[in-house]
Coordinates of C-alpha atoms in Angstrom, one line a residue:
M215 CA -19.8 202.2 220.3
R216 CA -18.9 198.7 221.6
A217 CA -15.8 197.3 223.5
G218 CA -14.4 193.9 224.1
A219 CA -13.0 192.7 227.3
A220 CA -9.1 192.3 227.1
Q221 CA -6.1 191.7 229.3
L222 CA -2.4 192.8 228.8
Y223 CA 0.2 190.2 229.3
A224 CA 3.9 189.9 228.4
G225 CA 4.9 187.4 225.8
A226 CA 8.1 185.3 225.7
D227 CA 10.0 187.9 223.8
A228 CA 8.9 190.5 226.5
S229 CA 6.7 192.4 223.8
A230 CA 3.3 193.6 224.9
L231 CA 0.5 191.7 223.4
V232 CA -3.3 192.2 223.7
Q233 CA -5.4 189.1 224.2
M234 CA -9.0 189.9 223.4
A235 CA -11.9 187.9 224.9
A236 CA -15.3 187.3 223.6
P237 CA -17.0 190.4 222.2
S238 CA -19.2 192.2 224.8
S239 CA -20.9 195.6 225.1
D240 CA -22.4 194.7 228.6
A241 CA -20.4 196.4 231.4
A242 CA -21.7 193.7 234.0
T243 CA -19.6 191.0 232.0
I244 CA -16.3 192.9 232.4
P245 CA -14.3 192.6 235.4
A246 CA -13.9 196.0 237.0
N247 CA -10.2 195.5 237.8
D248 CA -9.1 194.5 234.3
R249 CA -6.7 197.0 232.6
Y250 CA -5.1 196.9 229.2
R251 CA -3.6 199.1 226.6
V252 CA -6.0 200.6 224.0
L253 CA -4.3 200.9 220.6
I254 CA -7.1 202.1 218.4
V255 CA -10.8 203.1 218.7
V256 CA -13.1 202.4 215.9
P257 CA -16.6 203.9 215.7
L258 CA -19.0 201.0 215.2
A259 CA -21.8 202.9 213.5
Q260 CA -23.4 202.1 210.1
K261 CA -23.0 205.7 208.8
T262 CA -19.2 205.7 209.3
T263 CA -18.0 202.2 209.5
V264 CA -18.0 199.1 207.1
L265 CA -17.6 195.5 208.2
R266 CA -15.9 192.9 205.9
S267 CA -15.6 189.3 206.7
E268 CA -13.1 188.7 203.6
R269 CA -9.7 190.1 202.9
E270 CA -9.5 193.2 200.9
G271 CA -8.9 192.4 197.4
A272 CA -10.7 189.0 197.6
S273 CA -13.6 189.1 195.1
K274 CA -16.3 186.6 194.5
R275 CA -18.4 188.2 191.9
G276 CA -21.3 186.4 190.4
G277 CA -24.4 186.8 188.1
E278 CA -24.8 190.2 186.3
D279 CA -21.9 191.7 188.3
A280 CA -19.4 189.2 187.0
D281 CA -20.8 189.4 183.4
A282 CA -20.5 193.1 183.5
E283 CA -16.9 193.0 184.9
E284 CA -15.9 190.4 182.2
R285 CA -17.3 192.9 179.4
R286 CA -15.5 195.7 180.9
V287 CA -12.2 193.9 181.0
E288 CA -12.7 192.6 177.5
A289 CA -13.3 196.2 176.3
Q290 CA -10.2 197.4 178.2
E291 CA -8.0 194.7 176.8
E292 CA -9.0 195.5 173.1
R293 CA -8.0 199.1 173.9
V294 CA -4.6 197.8 175.2
R295 CA -4.1 195.9 171.9
R296 CA -4.9 199.2 169.9
A297 CA -2.4 201.0 172.1
C298 CA 0.4 198.5 171.5
H299 CA -0.2 198.8 167.7
T300 CA -0.1 202.6 168.0
F301 CA 3.1 202.2 170.2
E302 CA 4.9 200.8 167.1
K303 CA 4.7 204.1 165.4
N304 CA 4.3 206.7 168.2
A305 CA 4.9 205.5 171.8
S306 CA 4.0 209.0 173.3
E307 CA 0.6 208.8 171.6
A308 CA 0.0 205.3 172.8
V309 CA 0.8 206.2 176.4
V310 CA -1.7 209.3 176.2
Y311 CA -4.4 207.0 174.7
L312 CA -4.0 204.6 177.6
I313 CA -4.3 207.4 180.1
N314 CA -7.3 209.1 178.5
H315 CA -9.1 205.7 178.7
D316 CA -8.3 205.2 182.2
I317 CA -6.2 202.0 181.7
I318 CA -3.2 203.3 183.5
G319 CA -3.0 206.4 185.6
P320 CA -1.1 209.6 184.7
T321 CA 1.7 208.8 187.1
A322 CA 5.3 207.8 186.5
D323 CA 4.8 204.6 188.4
M324 CA 1.8 203.5 186.3
V325 CA 3.6 204.4 183.0
A326 CA 6.7 202.3 184.2
G327 CA 4.6 199.5 185.2
F328 CA 2.9 199.4 181.7
L329 CA 6.3 199.6 179.9
H330 CA 7.8 196.8 182.0
R331 CA 4.8 194.4 182.1
C332 CA 3.2 194.5 178.6
T333 CA 4.6 191.8 176.5
A334 CA 3.3 193.1 173.2
L335 CA 5.4 196.3 173.1
N336 CA 8.3 196.9 170.7
R337 CA 11.3 197.1 173.1
R338 CA 13.3 199.4 170.6
Q339 CA 10.4 201.8 170.9
T340 CA 10.4 201.5 174.7
G341 CA 14.0 202.6 174.7
S342 CA 13.4 205.4 172.4
F343 CA 10.4 206.7 174.3
L344 CA 12.2 206.8 177.7
G345 CA 15.4 208.1 176.1
A346 CA 13.8 210.9 174.4
G347 CA 11.6 211.9 177.4
I348 CA 14.6 212.0 179.7
V349 CA 16.1 214.8 177.5
G350 CA 12.8 216.4 176.9
E351 CA 12.3 215.6 173.3
N352 CA 8.8 214.0 173.5
L353 CA 7.0 217.5 173.7
H354 CA 5.2 219.5 171.1
H355 CA 7.0 222.2 169.1
N356 CA 8.3 225.3 171.1
P357 CA 7.7 224.0 174.6
T358 CA 8.5 226.4 177.4
A359 CA 11.6 225.9 179.8
D360 CA 9.3 224.7 182.7
E361 CA 7.5 222.1 180.3
V362 CA 10.8 220.6 179.4
E363 CA 11.9 220.3 183.0
Q364 CA 8.7 218.7 183.9
E365 CA 9.0 216.2 181.0
K366 CA 12.6 215.3 182.1
A367 CA 11.7 214.8 185.7
F368 CA 8.7 212.6 184.8
H369 CA 10.6 210.4 182.5
Q370 CA 13.5 210.2 185.0
L371 CA 11.0 209.0 187.7
A372 CA 9.5 206.6 185.2
W373 CA 12.9 205.2 184.2
T374 CA 14.0 204.7 187.8
T375 CA 10.8 202.9 188.6
F376 CA 11.3 200.8 185.6
V377 CA 14.8 199.9 186.8
D378 CA 13.4 199.1 190.3
R379 CA 11.3 196.3 188.7
C380 CA 14.3 194.5 187.3
N381 CA 16.6 192.2 189.2
I382 CA 19.0 194.8 190.7
V383 CA 19.1 194.1 194.3
A384 CA 21.6 191.7 196.0
V385 CA 23.2 191.2 192.6
P386 CA 26.5 192.4 191.2
I387 CA 26.4 195.4 188.9
D388 CA 26.9 193.3 185.6
E389 CA 24.0 190.9 186.5
A390 CA 21.8 194.0 187.3
L391 CA 22.8 195.2 183.8
R392 CA 21.9 192.0 182.2
S393 CA 18.5 192.0 183.7
I394 CA 17.8 195.5 182.7
L395 CA 19.0 195.1 179.0
L396 CA 16.6 192.1 178.6
Y397 CA 13.6 194.5 179.1
F398 CA 14.5 197.2 176.5
R399 CA 17.0 198.4 173.9
L400 CA 19.2 201.3 174.6
P401 CA 18.3 204.2 172.3
S402 CA 20.6 205.1 169.4
N403 CA 21.0 208.7 170.7
R404 CA 24.3 208.5 172.8
R405 CA 23.2 211.4 175.1
S406 CA 20.0 209.8 176.2
A407 CA 21.6 206.3 176.3
G408 CA 24.3 207.6 178.5
I409 CA 21.8 209.3 180.9
L410 CA 19.6 206.0 181.1
L411 CA 22.7 204.0 182.0
E412 CA 24.0 206.5 184.5
L413 CA 20.6 206.6 186.2
A414 CA 20.4 202.8 186.2
A415 CA 23.8 202.6 187.9
L416 CA 22.8 205.1 190.6
Q417 CA 19.6 203.3 191.3
W418 CA 21.5 200.0 191.6
F419 CA 23.9 201.8 194.0
T420 CA 21.0 203.3 196.2
K421 CA 18.9 200.1 196.3
N422 CA 21.8 197.9 197.3
R423 CA 22.9 200.4 199.9
E424 CA 19.4 200.4 201.4
H425 CA 19.2 196.5 201.3
G426 CA 22.4 196.1 203.1
P427 CA 25.5 193.9 202.6
T428 CA 25.0 190.7 200.5
P429 CA 27.7 188.0 200.4
G430 CA 29.5 188.1 197.1
V431 CA 28.1 191.5 196.0
F432 CA 30.4 194.4 196.0
V433 CA 28.9 198.0 196.2
P434 CA 31.3 200.8 195.9
E435 CA 31.6 203.5 198.6
S436 CA 30.5 206.3 196.2
Q437 CA 28.1 206.9 193.4
D438 CA 30.6 208.1 191.1
I439 CA 32.5 204.7 191.2
A440 CA 29.2 202.9 190.7
V441 CA 28.5 205.0 187.5
K442 CA 32.2 204.5 186.3
L443 CA 31.9 200.7 186.9
A444 CA 28.5 200.6 184.8
F445 CA 30.1 202.3 181.8
T446 CA 33.3 200.3 182.1
V447 CA 31.3 197.0 182.2
M448 CA 29.5 197.9 179.0
M449 CA 32.7 198.7 177.4
L450 CA 34.2 195.4 178.5
N451 CA 31.4 193.5 177.2
S452 CA 31.9 195.0 173.7
E453 CA 35.7 194.4 173.8
V454 CA 35.8 191.0 175.2
H455 CA 33.2 189.7 172.6
N456 CA 34.8 191.4 169.6
P457 CA 35.4 189.0 166.8
M458 CA 39.0 190.5 166.5
V459 CA 39.7 189.5 170.0
R460 CA 40.3 185.7 170.0
S461 CA 43.7 184.9 171.1
S462 CA 44.6 184.5 174.9
D463 CA 47.0 187.4 174.7
A464 CA 44.3 189.6 173.3
H465 CA 41.9 188.6 176.1
D466 CA 44.7 189.3 178.6
A467 CA 45.3 192.7 177.1
V468 CA 41.5 193.4 177.6
Y469 CA 41.5 192.3 181.2
H470 CA 44.4 194.3 182.2
A471 CA 43.0 197.4 180.6
F472 CA 39.8 196.9 182.5
V473 CA 41.7 196.6 185.7
H474 CA 43.9 199.5 185.1
K475 CA 40.7 201.8 184.7
F476 CA 40.2 201.4 188.5
R477 CA 43.7 202.4 189.6
A478 CA 43.9 205.8 191.2
S479 CA 46.9 207.6 192.6
V480 CA 46.2 209.4 195.8
V481 CA 48.2 210.9 198.7
D482 CA 48.8 208.4 201.5
D483 CA 46.7 208.9 204.6
P484 CA 47.5 206.6 207.4
A485 CA 44.0 206.9 208.7
L486 CA 42.6 205.2 205.7
A487 CA 45.2 202.5 205.4
A488 CA 43.3 200.0 207.4
K489 CA 40.4 200.3 205.0
R490 CA 42.5 199.4 201.8
K491 CA 43.2 195.9 202.8
G492 CA 46.3 195.7 200.7
N493 CA 44.8 197.2 197.5
V494 CA 47.7 199.7 197.6
L495 CA 50.9 200.1 195.4
R496 CA 53.3 202.6 196.9
K497 CA 55.5 204.6 194.4
R498 CA 59.2 204.3 195.2
D499 CA 60.1 207.9 194.2
Q500 CA 56.9 209.3 195.9
P501 CA 56.7 207.8 199.3
R502 CA 53.5 209.7 200.2
V503 CA 51.7 208.8 197.0
V504 CA 50.0 205.4 196.6
T505 CA 48.0 203.7 193.8
V506 CA 44.5 202.6 195.3
M507 CA 42.3 200.1 193.6
E508 CA 38.8 201.8 193.6
V509 CA 37.2 198.3 193.0
P510 CA 39.1 195.2 194.5
A511 CA 40.9 193.2 192.0
D512 CA 39.0 190.0 192.9
V513 CA 35.6 191.6 192.2
L514 CA 37.0 192.8 188.8
R515 CA 38.2 189.4 187.9
A516 CA 34.7 187.8 188.8
I517 CA 32.9 190.4 186.6
Y518 CA 35.4 189.7 183.7
D519 CA 34.9 186.0 184.1
R520 CA 31.1 186.3 184.1
I521 CA 31.0 188.4 181.1
L522 CA 33.4 186.3 179.2
A523 CA 31.3 183.3 180.0
N524 CA 28.0 184.8 179.3
R525 CA 27.8 187.9 177.2
L526 CA 25.4 190.9 178.0
V527 CA 22.8 191.1 175.4
T528 CA 19.8 193.2 174.6
C529 CA 16.4 191.9 174.0
S530 CA 15.2 191.4 170.4
D531 CA 13.0 194.1 168.8
T532 CA 10.1 191.7 169.0
Y533 CA 9.8 188.6 171.1
A534 CA 9.2 185.1 169.7
T535 CA 7.1 184.3 172.7
A536 CA 6.2 185.3 176.2
P537 CA 6.4 182.4 178.7
E538 CA 3.0 181.6 180.2
F539 CA 2.0 181.0 183.7
D540 CA -0.6 178.5 185.0
V541 CA -1.2 178.9 188.7
D542 CA -3.1 176.3 190.8
W543 CA -3.3 175.4 194.4
V544 CA -2.3 172.0 195.8
R545 CA -2.6 170.5 199.4
S546 CA 1.2 169.5 199.7
P547 CA 4.4 171.1 198.4
D548 CA 4.6 168.4 195.7
I549 CA 4.6 169.4 191.8
A550 CA 2.9 166.3 191.0
A551 CA -0.1 166.8 193.5
T552 CA -3.7 166.9 192.4
P553 CA -4.9 170.5 192.1
L554 CA -7.7 171.8 194.2
S555 CA -11.1 172.2 192.7
D556 CA -12.8 175.5 192.1
E557 CA -15.1 174.9 195.1
Q558 CA -12.1 174.0 197.4
V559 CA -10.3 177.2 196.3
S560 CA -13.3 179.1 197.0
Q561 CA -13.6 177.8 200.4
D562 CA -10.1 177.4 201.6
V563 CA -8.0 180.1 199.6
E564 CA -10.2 183.1 198.5
D565 CA -11.3 184.0 202.0
I566 CA -7.6 184.0 203.2
Y567 CA -5.4 185.3 200.4
C568 CA -5.9 188.3 198.3
D569 CA -6.8 187.4 194.6
P570 CA -4.4 187.8 191.9
G571 CA -4.3 191.2 190.3
F572 CA -5.4 189.9 187.1
R573 CA -8.9 189.2 188.3
D574 CA -9.7 192.8 189.1
G575 CA -7.9 194.5 186.2
I576 CA -6.2 194.3 182.8
L577 CA -3.9 191.3 182.2
F578 CA -0.8 193.0 180.5
N579 CA 1.0 189.6 180.3
A580 CA 0.4 186.0 181.1
S581 CA 3.1 185.6 183.8
S582 CA 3.6 186.9 187.3
D583 CA 0.4 188.8 187.5
R584 CA -1.2 185.5 188.4
L585 CA 0.7 185.0 191.6
P586 CA -1.1 185.9 194.9
A587 CA -0.3 189.2 196.7
K588 CA -0.2 187.5 200.1
Y589 CA 0.8 184.0 201.4
S590 CA 0.7 182.4 204.8
V591 CA 3.8 181.0 206.6
D592 CA 1.6 177.9 207.4
P593 CA -0.6 177.8 204.3
T594 CA -3.8 175.6 204.1
A595 CA -2.8 175.3 200.4
W596 CA 0.4 175.7 198.4
V597 CA 0.9 177.8 195.2
R598 CA 2.1 175.7 192.2
V599 CA 3.3 177.5 189.2
T600 CA 3.7 175.9 185.7
V601 CA 5.8 178.0 183.2
R602 CA 5.2 177.0 179.5
I603 CA 7.0 177.9 176.2
P604 CA 5.8 176.9 172.7
E605 CA 8.3 174.0 172.4
P606 CA 11.3 172.5 174.2
D607 CA 14.4 174.7 174.2
S608 CA 17.8 173.5 175.5
N609 CA 19.2 177.1 175.2
F610 CA 16.7 178.7 177.5
A611 CA 16.4 178.4 181.3
L612 CA 14.7 180.5 184.1
A613 CA 16.3 181.0 187.5
V614 CA 14.0 181.9 190.2
R615 CA 15.6 184.2 192.8
V616 CA 13.9 185.3 196.0
V617 CA 15.0 188.5 197.6
G618 CA 13.9 189.8 200.9
A619 CA 13.2 193.4 201.8
S620 CA 16.3 193.6 203.7
S621 CA 19.7 191.7 204.1
D622 CA 18.4 190.5 207.6
A623 CA 16.1 188.1 205.8
P624 CA 17.0 184.4 206.3
A625 CA 18.6 182.8 203.3
D626 CA 15.9 180.1 203.5
A627 CA 13.0 182.4 204.1
V628 CA 11.2 181.1 201.0
T629 CA 12.1 177.9 199.3
I630 CA 11.4 177.0 195.5
L631 CA 10.7 173.3 195.3
P632 CA 12.0 171.1 193.7
A633 CA 14.6 173.4 192.3
S634 CA 15.1 177.1 191.7
R635 CA 16.3 176.7 188.1
L636 CA 13.6 175.8 185.5
Q637 CA 14.9 173.9 182.4
F638 CA 13.2 173.3 179.2
H639 CA 15.4 171.0 177.3
A640 CA 13.2 167.9 177.5
A641 CA 9.8 169.5 177.8
N642 CA 8.1 172.8 177.1
S643 CA 6.7 173.2 180.6
A644 CA 8.3 173.3 184.1
C645 CA 6.8 173.5 187.5
F646 CA 7.6 174.7 191.0
V647 CA 6.0 175.2 194.3
I648 CA 6.5 178.2 196.6
R649 CA 7.1 177.2 200.3
P650 CA 7.4 180.1 202.7
R651 CA 9.2 179.7 206.1
H652 CA 9.4 183.1 207.5
V653 CA 7.1 186.2 207.4
G654 CA 8.1 189.2 205.5
H655 CA 8.1 191.0 202.1
F656 CA 9.8 188.9 199.3
T657 CA 10.4 189.6 195.7
F658 CA 10.5 186.9 193.1
H659 CA 12.8 187.4 190.2
F660 CA 12.5 185.2 187.1
V661 CA 16.0 185.5 185.5
P662 CA 16.3 184.3 181.7
E663 CA 19.4 182.4 181.2
G664 CA 20.9 180.8 178.0
S665 CA 21.9 181.8 174.6
R666 CA 18.2 182.2 173.5
A667 CA 17.1 184.2 176.5
R668 CA 16.8 187.5 174.6
Y669 CA 14.1 185.9 172.4
Y670 CA 11.6 185.4 175.4
H671 CA 10.0 188.3 177.2
P672 CA 11.4 188.6 180.7
I673 CA 8.8 187.5 183.4
P674 CA 8.1 190.6 185.5
P675 CA 8.9 190.2 189.2
R676 CA 6.3 189.8 191.8
T677 CA 6.4 190.9 195.5
I678 CA 4.5 188.6 198.0
V679 CA 3.8 189.4 201.6
V680 CA 4.3 186.2 203.7
E681 CA 2.0 186.5 206.8
G682 CA 1.8 184.7 210.1
A683 CA -0.7 182.0 210.5
F684 CA -2.8 184.2 212.7
M685 CA -3.8 186.2 209.6
R686 CA -5.7 183.2 208.1
H687 CA -9.1 184.3 209.6
V688 CA -9.4 188.0 209.4
V689 CA -12.1 190.6 210.3
Q690 CA -11.7 194.0 208.5
L691 CA -13.3 197.3 209.7
S692 CA -12.9 200.5 207.6
W693 CA -14.3 203.8 208.8
K694 CA -14.5 207.5 207.9
R695 CA -12.3 209.8 209.7
P696 CA -13.5 213.3 211.0
D697 CA -11.0 215.1 208.9
P698 CA -12.1 215.0 205.2
H699 CA -8.6 215.5 204.1
V700 CA -7.4 212.2 205.8
S701 CA -8.1 208.8 204.1
H702 CA -10.3 206.2 205.6
G703 CA -9.0 204.3 208.5
R704 CA -8.8 200.4 208.2
H705 CA -8.1 197.8 210.9
L706 CA -7.6 194.0 210.6
F707 CA -8.5 191.6 213.3
G708 CA -6.6 188.2 213.1
L709 CA -8.6 185.5 214.8
D710 CA -7.4 181.9 215.8
S711 CA -10.3 180.0 214.2
P712 CA -13.2 180.0 212.0
T713 CA -15.5 179.8 215.0
S714 CA -13.9 182.8 216.5
K715 CA -14.2 184.7 213.4
S716 CA -17.9 183.8 213.0
R717 CA -18.5 185.1 216.7
W718 CA -16.7 188.4 216.1
V719 CA -18.5 189.0 212.8
H720 CA -21.9 188.3 214.4
A721 CA -21.1 190.6 217.4
L722 CA -19.7 193.4 215.4
D723 CA -22.5 193.3 212.8
T724 CA -25.0 193.3 215.6
A725 CA -23.4 196.4 217.1
L726 CA -23.5 198.2 213.7
R727 CA -27.0 197.3 213.2
A728 CA -27.9 198.7 216.6
S729 CA -26.4 202.1 215.6
A730 CA -28.5 202.6 212.6
G731 CA -30.4 205.6 214.1
A732 CA -27.3 207.4 215.4
S733 CA -26.2 210.4 213.3
A734 CA -22.7 210.4 211.9
K735 CA -21.9 213.7 213.7
D736 CA -22.9 212.1 217.0
V737 CA -20.9 209.0 216.3
M738 CA -17.6 211.0 215.6
R739 CA -18.1 213.1 218.5
R740 CA -18.1 210.3 220.7
A741 CA -15.0 208.7 218.8
E742 CA -13.2 212.1 219.4
R743 CA -14.1 212.1 222.9
A744 CA -12.9 208.5 223.5
A745 CA -9.5 209.5 221.7
Q746 CA -9.1 212.5 224.0
A747 CA -9.8 210.3 227.1
L748 CA -7.1 207.9 225.9
A749 CA -4.6 210.8 225.1
S750 CA -5.2 212.2 228.6
L751 CA -3.8 209.0 230.2
S752 CA -0.3 209.8 228.7
P753 CA 0.9 213.4 228.7
A754 CA 3.8 212.3 226.4
E755 CA 1.3 211.2 223.8
Q756 CA -0.8 214.4 223.9
S757 CA 1.9 216.2 221.8
K758 CA 1.4 213.5 218.9
S759 CA -0.9 215.0 216.2
D760 CA -2.5 211.7 215.1
V761 CA -4.1 211.3 218.6
A762 CA -5.5 214.8 218.9
S763 CA -6.5 215.5 215.3
I764 CA -7.7 212.2 213.7
G765 CA -10.0 211.3 216.7
T766 CA -10.2 207.7 216.0
V767 CA -6.8 206.5 217.0
G768 CA -5.5 206.7 220.7
R769 CA -2.4 205.3 222.2
S770 CA -1.4 205.1 225.8
S771 CA 2.1 204.7 227.2
A772 CA 3.5 201.2 228.1
D773 CA 3.3 201.8 231.9
Q774 CA -0.4 203.0 231.9
G775 CA -3.7 201.3 230.9
L776 CA -7.5 201.8 230.7
T777 CA -10.0 199.8 232.2
P778 CA -12.8 198.4 230.0
L779 CA -15.3 200.4 232.1
Q780 CA -13.6 203.5 231.4
L781 CA -13.6 203.0 227.7
L782 CA -17.5 201.9 227.8
G783 CA -18.1 205.1 229.8
S784 CA -16.2 207.5 227.3
L785 CA -18.0 205.8 224.3
S786 CA -21.5 205.6 225.7
P787 CA -24.2 207.8 224.3
E788 CA -25.0 211.2 225.9

């Protein structure tokens, strides 16, 4: 084991930071009176630990490995095409085929991801598959009661995961339904269609409650009202766009009937009077009975106006086209900038950001899979996205929405340049550049707009992690833990420059090579002893199971520390 000298200091925000000096395993180079908090102990031994100088997920395959990987992906994509053809006739058989060939995993999340992302699927079949499964009708003849319940639970989880991938967070419920309906067609079976719609409303309610308040987005106080609102919005959509409803009087009647459905008579409670904010009509002959609006009138009016102006439509059975992405990197946030060459990308981008997912797996679509998984708040290169359709279409547009993981995210955390609405009336392509301004998790939604939106496959959302600039130069250590039932540990070191990274990589690699003769058992025994030494510094921490059982992680309290000499002593060979 090796340790580096470090010093504890307080930052401007009064949070404890650890400043690591040049790596060293020589006790003579470490001042005896230095003290610092030790957050983690990593066993530097070849038999337990692996050092990587690239980000996990980055891949620079070459030669025979690249050729073999390309052949593997081509074979898998051929199987995907076969599965899509089978899906037209028997969706369940197609999903089983994909699982048996290890293209997707046998989990609800993987099935939902495939249904949501694959552009070649028949969307009527998608709705039928989810609807039949959610009522237990996708099984063989004479299934047991347990098998039926398992089938229902699996498809319910798959459906809620499917809904999560749509644009449902920080948007009104009618806009959430608009997004969901563009990904599939409701099944003809009323029972299964009702269950799917109810679960979608509940998921919208849950996710927006977790996200927190959003200006202009009303979330009811109860799940029942959310479900009622979803069903009523669907009925309103049918009524307001009924060819028989043309006159203004007929539209007024539809609107008043819509509002009337959310009036409820309740016994007056003075304690709740302040919460009603005027949405109360007191009956003259019953002084203690009031009529309460379950949904504010202005919210209902806004929903009505949006649906009247833009009808909720379902996707077509088969799509005319799927918008294609072309992602490149530029030096400045300018859509007209010259793209970086492959060599420049290899040097400046691939070591810093994780590769897009499509390079390491099957490409189910030609859209958001190409976006990087991580981005820097102060990038060395900017992501430029070009969206193409076969020909110009004045009745189709894409609105790019960026939603933070919580409502606390600043409104300008990520900026889309030059505009967040992509139009195709004059050309068949449109570009935008992603400009991050704050760190955090952000989801990019690509919302189709226009009368022909239903004829284009919706572009699946993509979540991007925006990191601080200190994560540009990273060294990664992963190691086996003593408990075989616990997953491998992994730790990233963010360094301030390529020079610092080179020095740390050399020092850590030297330490790993020096331990080539040490047995894994001896290494883990020393790591456990180090963790116990750290735990003994803070009695309050001894009760935490992760310190005592894992053996590679130790934490000390804020008011205690450990000298580098103590750490080196606890990690030295016997």
